[in-house]
Each structure stands twice: as C-alpha cells, then as structure tokens.
mmCIF file of C-alpha atoms and ligand atoms in Angstrom:
data_model
loop_
_atom_site.group_PDB
_atom_site.id
_atom_site.type_symbol
_atom_site.label_atom_id
_atom_site.label_comp_id
_atom_site.label_asym_id
_atom_site.label_seq_id
_atom_site.Cartn_x
_atom_site.Cartn_y
_atom_site.Cartn_z
ATOM 1 C CA MET G 1 118.933 125.688 138.137
ATOM 2 C CA ILE G 2 117.459 124.529 141.462
ATOM 3 C CA THR G 3 119.421 125.355 144.619
ATOM 4 C CA MET G 4 118.637 124.980 148.332
ATOM 5 C CA ASP G 5 116.966 128.428 148.260
ATOM 6 C CA ASP G 6 114.206 126.946 146.064
ATOM 7 C CA ILE G 7 113.393 124.194 148.574
ATOM 8 C CA ILE G 8 110.684 125.075 151.092
ATOM 9 C CA ARG G 9 111.164 123.900 154.698
ATOM 10 C CA GLU G 10 108.890 122.266 157.237
ATOM 11 C CA GLY G 11 106.219 124.661 158.458
ATOM 12 C CA HIS G 12 105.504 125.832 154.909
ATOM 13 C CA PRO G 13 101.828 124.878 154.295
ATOM 14 C CA THR G 14 102.451 123.494 150.767
ATOM 15 C CA LEU G 15 104.317 120.546 152.342
ATOM 16 C CA ARG G 16 101.041 119.475 153.932
ATOM 17 C CA ASP G 17 98.849 119.775 150.826
ATOM 18 C CA VAL G 18 97.756 116.824 148.692
ATOM 19 C CA ALA G 19 99.342 117.657 145.331
ATOM 20 C CA LYS G 20 97.331 117.645 142.098
ATOM 21 C CA GLU G 21 97.692 115.169 139.251
ATOM 22 C CA VAL G 22 99.406 116.628 136.180
ATOM 23 C CA PRO G 23 98.059 116.318 132.630
ATOM 24 C CA ILE G 24 99.438 113.389 130.619
ATOM 25 C CA PRO G 25 101.403 113.771 128.422
ATOM 26 C CA PRO G 26 103.179 116.218 130.700
ATOM 27 C CA THR G 27 103.299 119.837 129.514
ATOM 28 C CA ALA G 28 106.593 121.349 128.392
ATOM 29 C CA GLU G 29 106.655 123.212 131.715
ATOM 30 C CA ASP G 30 106.244 120.004 133.740
ATOM 31 C CA VAL G 31 108.872 118.226 131.618
ATOM 32 C CA ALA G 32 111.306 121.072 132.262
ATOM 33 C CA LEU G 33 110.533 121.004 135.997
ATOM 34 C CA GLY G 34 111.172 117.253 136.145
ATOM 35 C CA LYS G 35 114.490 117.660 134.340
ATOM 36 C CA GLU G 36 115.547 120.389 136.760
ATOM 37 C CA MET G 37 114.609 118.221 139.739
ATOM 38 C CA LEU G 38 116.681 115.302 138.479
ATOM 39 C CA GLN G 39 119.628 117.601 137.693
ATOM 40 C CA PHE G 40 119.435 119.001 141.233
ATOM 41 C CA LEU G 41 119.810 115.493 142.682
ATOM 42 C CA LYS G 42 122.774 114.744 140.424
ATOM 43 C CA ASN G 43 124.400 118.072 141.389
ATOM 44 C CA SER G 44 123.734 117.391 145.079
ATOM 45 C CA GLN G 45 125.673 114.122 144.810
ATOM 46 C CA ASP G 46 128.609 115.676 142.955
ATOM 47 C CA PRO G 47 131.221 116.723 145.572
ATOM 48 C CA VAL G 48 132.444 119.667 143.479
ATOM 49 C CA LYS G 49 129.018 121.028 142.501
ATOM 50 C CA ALA G 50 127.485 120.353 145.924
ATOM 51 C CA GLU G 51 130.316 122.319 147.534
ATOM 52 C CA GLU G 52 130.132 125.142 144.991
ATOM 53 C CA LEU G 53 126.329 125.435 145.164
ATOM 54 C CA HIS G 54 126.024 124.586 148.889
ATOM 55 C CA LEU G 55 123.702 121.679 148.167
ATOM 56 C CA ARG G 56 122.649 119.009 150.704
ATOM 57 C CA GLY G 57 122.937 115.520 149.277
ATOM 58 C CA GLY G 58 119.653 113.934 148.242
ATOM 59 C CA VAL G 59 118.464 110.914 146.266
ATOM 60 C CA GLY G 60 114.834 112.028 146.009
ATOM 61 C CA LEU G 61 112.883 115.264 145.517
ATOM 62 C CA ALA G 62 109.159 116.004 145.123
ATOM 63 C CA ALA G 63 107.624 119.038 143.359
ATOM 64 C CA PRO G 64 105.819 120.251 146.523
ATOM 65 C CA GLN G 65 109.282 120.809 148.036
ATOM 66 C CA LEU G 66 109.672 123.514 145.367
ATOM 67 C CA ASP G 67 106.294 124.984 146.361
ATOM 68 C CA SER G 68 104.755 123.399 143.269
ATOM 69 C CA SER G 69 101.797 121.270 144.399
ATOM 70 C CA LYS G 70 102.027 118.772 141.534
ATOM 71 C CA ARG G 71 102.321 114.956 141.573
ATOM 72 C CA ILE G 72 105.860 114.896 140.173
ATOM 73 C CA ILE G 73 108.837 113.214 141.877
ATOM 74 C CA ALA G 74 112.461 112.713 140.863
ATOM 75 C CA VAL G 75 114.723 109.958 142.185
ATOM 76 C CA HIS G 76 118.405 109.491 141.514
ATOM 77 C CA VAL G 77 119.702 106.594 143.566
ATOM 78 C CA PRO G 78 123.159 105.457 142.508
ATOM 79 C CA SER G 79 123.671 101.693 142.465
ATOM 80 C CA VAL G 80 125.973 100.665 145.305
ATOM 81 C CA ASP G 81 127.516 98.089 142.948
ATOM 82 C CA PRO G 82 128.929 99.653 139.739
ATOM 83 C CA GLU G 83 128.782 96.215 138.080
ATOM 84 C CA LYS G 84 125.016 96.222 138.618
ATOM 85 C CA PRO G 85 123.802 99.652 137.490
ATOM 86 C CA GLU G 86 120.278 98.235 137.293
ATOM 87 C CA ASN G 87 120.208 98.228 141.136
ATOM 88 C CA GLY G 88 120.019 102.020 141.139
ATOM 89 C CA ILE G 89 117.169 104.127 139.808
ATOM 90 C CA SER G 90 117.248 107.491 138.053
ATOM 91 C CA THR G 91 113.988 108.858 136.731
ATOM 92 C CA VAL G 92 111.224 111.455 136.921
ATOM 93 C CA MET G 93 107.772 110.048 137.746
ATOM 94 C CA TYR G 94 104.561 111.869 136.794
ATOM 95 C CA ASN G 95 101.429 110.870 138.770
ATOM 96 C CA PRO G 96 103.240 108.006 140.531
ATOM 97 C CA LYS G 97 101.014 105.515 142.325
ATOM 98 C CA VAL G 98 101.767 102.575 144.595
ATOM 99 C CA LEU G 99 99.683 99.755 143.091
ATOM 100 C CA SER G 100 100.633 97.127 145.665
ATOM 101 C CA HIS G 101 103.171 96.513 148.390
ATOM 102 C CA SER G 102 104.682 93.694 150.421
ATOM 103 C CA VAL G 103 103.463 92.816 153.880
ATOM 104 C CA GLN G 104 107.159 92.666 154.750
ATOM 105 C CA GLU G 105 108.346 96.018 156.103
ATOM 106 C CA ALA G 106 111.725 97.737 155.980
ATOM 107 C CA CYS G 107 113.459 100.854 157.251
ATOM 108 C CA LEU G 108 116.801 102.633 156.862
ATOM 109 C CA GLY G 109 119.032 101.637 159.775
ATOM 110 C CA GLU G 110 120.184 105.237 160.111
ATOM 111 C CA GLY G 111 116.729 106.774 159.904
ATOM 112 C CA GLU G 112 115.657 109.204 157.185
ATOM 113 C CA GLY G 113 116.611 112.726 156.266
ATOM 114 C CA CYS G 114 114.717 115.215 154.118
ATOM 115 C CA LEU G 115 115.839 118.297 152.216
ATOM 116 C CA SER G 116 112.862 120.177 153.675
ATOM 117 C CA VAL G 117 113.793 119.273 157.266
ATOM 118 C CA ASP G 118 116.782 121.154 158.683
ATOM 119 C CA ARG G 119 117.143 118.976 161.763
ATOM 120 C CA GLU G 120 117.978 115.401 162.665
ATOM 121 C CA VAL G 121 114.854 113.453 163.559
ATOM 122 C CA PRO G 122 116.029 110.172 165.066
ATOM 123 C CA GLY G 123 113.870 107.108 164.673
ATOM 124 C CA TYR G 124 113.006 104.262 162.352
ATOM 125 C CA VAL G 125 110.664 105.110 159.477
ATOM 126 C CA VAL G 126 108.980 101.763 158.791
ATOM 127 C CA ARG G 127 107.782 101.352 155.218
ATOM 128 C CA ALA G 128 106.906 98.500 152.830
ATOM 129 C CA ALA G 129 110.034 96.572 151.826
ATOM 130 C CA ARG G 130 108.794 96.098 148.237
ATOM 131 C CA ILE G 131 106.351 98.116 146.145
ATOM 132 C CA THR G 132 104.862 98.035 142.663
ATOM 133 C CA VAL G 133 104.613 101.580 141.294
ATOM 134 C CA SER G 134 102.906 102.897 138.157
ATOM 135 C CA TYR G 135 103.878 106.293 136.740
ATOM 136 C CA TYR G 136 104.059 108.243 133.496
ATOM 137 C CA ASP G 137 107.362 109.422 132.022
ATOM 138 C CA ALA G 138 108.098 112.747 130.333
ATOM 139 C CA GLU G 139 106.797 111.348 127.009
ATOM 140 C CA GLY G 140 103.520 110.281 128.624
ATOM 141 C CA GLU G 141 104.406 106.566 128.464
ATOM 142 C CA LYS G 142 102.986 104.494 131.324
ATOM 143 C CA HIS G 143 105.399 102.365 133.358
ATOM 144 C CA LYS G 144 104.817 99.748 136.021
ATOM 145 C CA ILE G 145 107.903 98.813 138.054
ATOM 146 C CA ARG G 146 108.713 96.756 141.141
ATOM 147 C CA LEU G 147 111.109 98.288 143.656
ATOM 148 C CA LYS G 148 112.723 96.885 146.774
ATOM 149 C CA ASN G 149 114.966 97.985 149.654
ATOM 150 C CA TYR G 150 116.584 101.436 149.339
ATOM 151 C CA ASN G 151 114.897 102.288 146.017
ATOM 152 C CA ALA G 152 111.498 101.360 147.496
ATOM 153 C CA ILE G 153 112.142 103.455 150.638
ATOM 154 C CA VAL G 154 113.140 106.527 148.614
ATOM 155 C CA VAL G 155 110.132 106.344 146.256
ATOM 156 C CA GLN G 156 107.756 105.907 149.217
ATOM 157 C CA HIS G 157 109.342 108.940 150.929
ATOM 158 C CA GLU G 158 108.815 111.045 147.789
ATOM 159 C CA ILE G 159 105.262 109.805 147.142
ATOM 160 C CA ASP G 160 104.530 110.729 150.780
ATOM 161 C CA HIS G 161 105.521 114.316 149.892
ATOM 162 C CA ILE G 162 102.878 114.566 147.134
ATOM 163 C CA ASN G 163 100.353 113.376 149.744
ATOM 164 C CA GLY G 164 101.416 115.965 152.341
ATOM 165 C CA ILE G 165 103.128 113.365 154.566
ATOM 166 C CA MET G 166 106.530 113.957 156.214
ATOM 167 C CA PHE G 167 108.861 111.049 157.115
ATOM 168 C CA TYR G 168 108.632 111.777 160.830
ATOM 169 C CA ASP G 169 104.833 111.239 160.709
ATOM 170 C CA HIS G 170 105.733 107.519 160.598
ATOM 171 C CA ILE G 171 108.078 107.566 163.622
ATOM 172 C CA ASP G 172 106.684 106.076 166.834
ATOM 173 C CA GLU G 173 107.040 108.973 169.278
ATOM 174 C CA LYS G 174 107.127 106.780 172.350
ATOM 175 C CA ASN G 175 109.701 104.322 171.000
ATOM 176 C CA PRO G 176 111.345 105.911 167.950
ATOM 177 C CA LEU G 177 114.135 103.321 167.932
ATOM 178 C CA GLN G 178 112.040 100.263 168.670
ATOM 179 C CA LEU G 179 111.677 97.764 165.897
ATOM 180 C CA LYS G 180 108.869 95.234 165.567
ATOM 181 C CA ASP G 181 109.964 91.682 164.689
ATOM 182 C CA GLY G 182 110.491 91.020 161.003
ATOM 183 C CA VAL G 183 111.210 94.587 159.915
ATOM 184 C CA LEU G 184 114.122 94.522 157.478
ATOM 185 C CA VAL G 185 116.825 97.044 158.457
ATOM 186 C CA ILE G 186 118.524 98.489 155.373
ATOM 187 C CA GLU G 187 122.092 99.665 156.071
HETATM 188 C C1 4LI Y 1 118.690 110.801 160.137
HETATM 189 N N1 4LI Y 1 119.628 109.934 159.485
HETATM 190 C C2 4LI Y 1 119.919 110.129 158.188
HETATM 191 O O1 4LI Y 1 119.369 110.952 157.483
HETATM 192 C C3 4LI Y 1 120.913 109.203 157.613
HETATM 193 C C4 4LI Y 1 122.181 109.107 158.203
HETATM 194 C C5 4LI Y 1 123.130 108.230 157.647
HETATM 195 C C6 4LI Y 1 122.810 107.445 156.526
HETATM 196 C C7 4LI Y 1 121.543 107.525 155.946
HETATM 197 C C8 4LI Y 1 121.209 106.626 154.771
HETATM 198 C C9 4LI Y 1 120.583 108.410 156.492
HETATM 199 N N2 4LI Y 1 119.323 108.569 155.907
HETATM 200 C C10 4LI Y 1 119.147 109.105 154.671
HETATM 201 N N3 4LI Y 1 120.246 109.415 153.941
HETATM 202 C C11 4LI Y 1 120.021 109.887 152.695
HETATM 203 N N4 4LI Y 1 121.092 110.191 151.899
HETATM 204 C C12 4LI Y 1 122.414 109.800 152.312
HETATM 205 C C13 4LI Y 1 123.459 110.734 151.779
HETATM 206 N N5 4LI Y 1 123.288 110.901 150.336
HETATM 207 C C14 4LI Y 1 124.361 111.553 149.673
HETATM 208 C C15 4LI Y 1 125.009 112.651 150.267
HETATM 209 C C16 4LI Y 1 126.057 113.272 149.603
HETATM 210 C C17 4LI Y 1 126.482 112.814 148.351
HETATM 211 C C18 4LI Y 1 125.847 111.712 147.747
HETATM 212 C C19 4LI Y 1 124.788 111.099 148.407
HETATM 213 CL CL1 4LI Y 1 124.001 109.747 147.654
HETATM 214 C C20 4LI Y 1 121.979 111.376 149.940
HETATM 215 C C21 4LI Y 1 120.901 110.510 150.500
HETATM 216 N N6 4LI Y 1 118.785 110.094 152.183
HETATM 217 C C22 4LI Y 1 117.742 109.767 152.971
HETATM 218 N N7 4LI Y 1 116.518 109.899 152.454
HETATM 219 C C23 4LI Y 1 115.326 109.332 153.112
HETATM 220 S S1 4LI Y 1 114.369 108.697 151.735
HETATM 221 C C24 4LI Y 1 114.832 110.100 150.730
HETATM 222 C C25 4LI Y 1 116.325 110.263 151.068
HETATM 223 C C26 4LI Y 1 116.836 111.673 150.766
HETATM 224 O O2 4LI Y 1 117.197 111.964 149.649
HETATM 225 N N8 4LI Y 1 116.864 112.555 151.792
HETATM 226 C C27 4LI Y 1 117.360 113.866 151.551
HETATM 227 N N9 4LI Y 1 117.882 109.284 154.221
HETATM 228 NI NI1 NI Y 2 111.820 114.593 151.860
#
C-alpha cells in the first residue's frame, strides 16, 4: 500500500526526468502500480484512513512521484454534485497525451498544491481550461476524452509530472497573483 513515505519530494532528480512510455497492453506490474496509485488517492480522501496513515489529501498522482519514471497517472476527483457523478473522474491513464486544448485558460483560485512539494507556493498556475486527452486503460483499450475546469487542471498537473514539470514552473515570479484578462478562475 502506498503511503507518504513512498512519495519523493522536490529536489529528487526523478521529478525532473521525462518519463518513459509503458508497453500497451500494460504489464501486470504496471496494472498493479496503477491500482495502488488510485487506491492511495481514495485513502487520502478518506478522513479515517488519511488520519490513520498520515496521508495528505490528493486528487492526482503520477508514477514519477513514486520514483518510477513511467508515463502512468492516476486521478480521483470526486464530483462536487452527488447527483452528477459524471462531473468527477476516477481512472488510471497509461501513456496519456493532450491531443488538443482550448485557447481559453483557467486556474485554481487558491493556487495548486502537490504531494511532492512540502511547502505552500502561492500563485496562479494558468493552464488550458479544456483539454482533449487520449490514454490507454489497464486493459490496453484506447480512450479519447474531453475534460474541463477542475478535472482538466488536475490531469494537466499530473501529465506535467511525467514530463518533469512542477506546478510552480508555471507561476509568474514577478506577479504570482496577477491574472491576465479572460483567465477563468476555478473556485
Ligand atoms: C496552494 N493552495 C492550495 O493547494 C489549495 C488551497 C485551497 C484549495 C485548493 C483547491 C488548493 N489547491 C489544490 N488543492 C487540492 N486538493 C484540495 C484538497 N483535497 C482533499 C483533501 C482532503 C480530503 C479530500 C480532498 Cl479531495 C485534495 C486536493 N489539490 C490541488 N492539486 C493541484 S492539481 C493536483 C491537485 C492535487 O491533488 N494536489 C495534491 N490543488
Ligand atoms: Ni503534483
């Protein structure tokens, strides 16, 4: 079971590597890793388990954060509206790829956090508001999905990880809290 001890922190060189594509269909090892990553996110959002296992809450995790330089990400974003479960996303993506994105940009109003960054880094992380992503699932089936708002932000944050990019690389150092016109602020 993955705990915080398995998550490498900023400064560890693997976080800056470009991760390698995994064979499709994924190997049994990569399927097991993906399952563990998703379970970690679910545990991290469960008040009892998070307390018991001292987990920081997360909605996304990338294999490089476990010192495994592979293009595998897990996202478990609960829908804010229980009546619309389809607004959340819970899946493991193998070799995810952003096929296209909106010109429109968006950011989280409260900035971004990362399980590999043990400090608050204030500032807006401006990303595409909508993306079209292709990826393979654990069975090796290809998917092509459109994401928007929070789901799009999270998947972009995790795909950054498999490209060696940290969220604060996107923050404007001079004006971290300045917003260009037209950037959608997601609360
Ligand atoms: C500096 N200000 C901030 O961090 C920040 C500050 C306020 C609000 C937000 C919204 C912020 N931002 C931010 N909050 C999150 N969570 C909110 C808490 N939540 C969670 C925690 C516990 C149980 C269940 C859950 Cl659901 C887990 C997710 N997650 C991310 N990111 C950036 S994209 C990948 C994603 C990630 O999983 N990071 C570990 N950013
Ligand atoms: Ni992160």
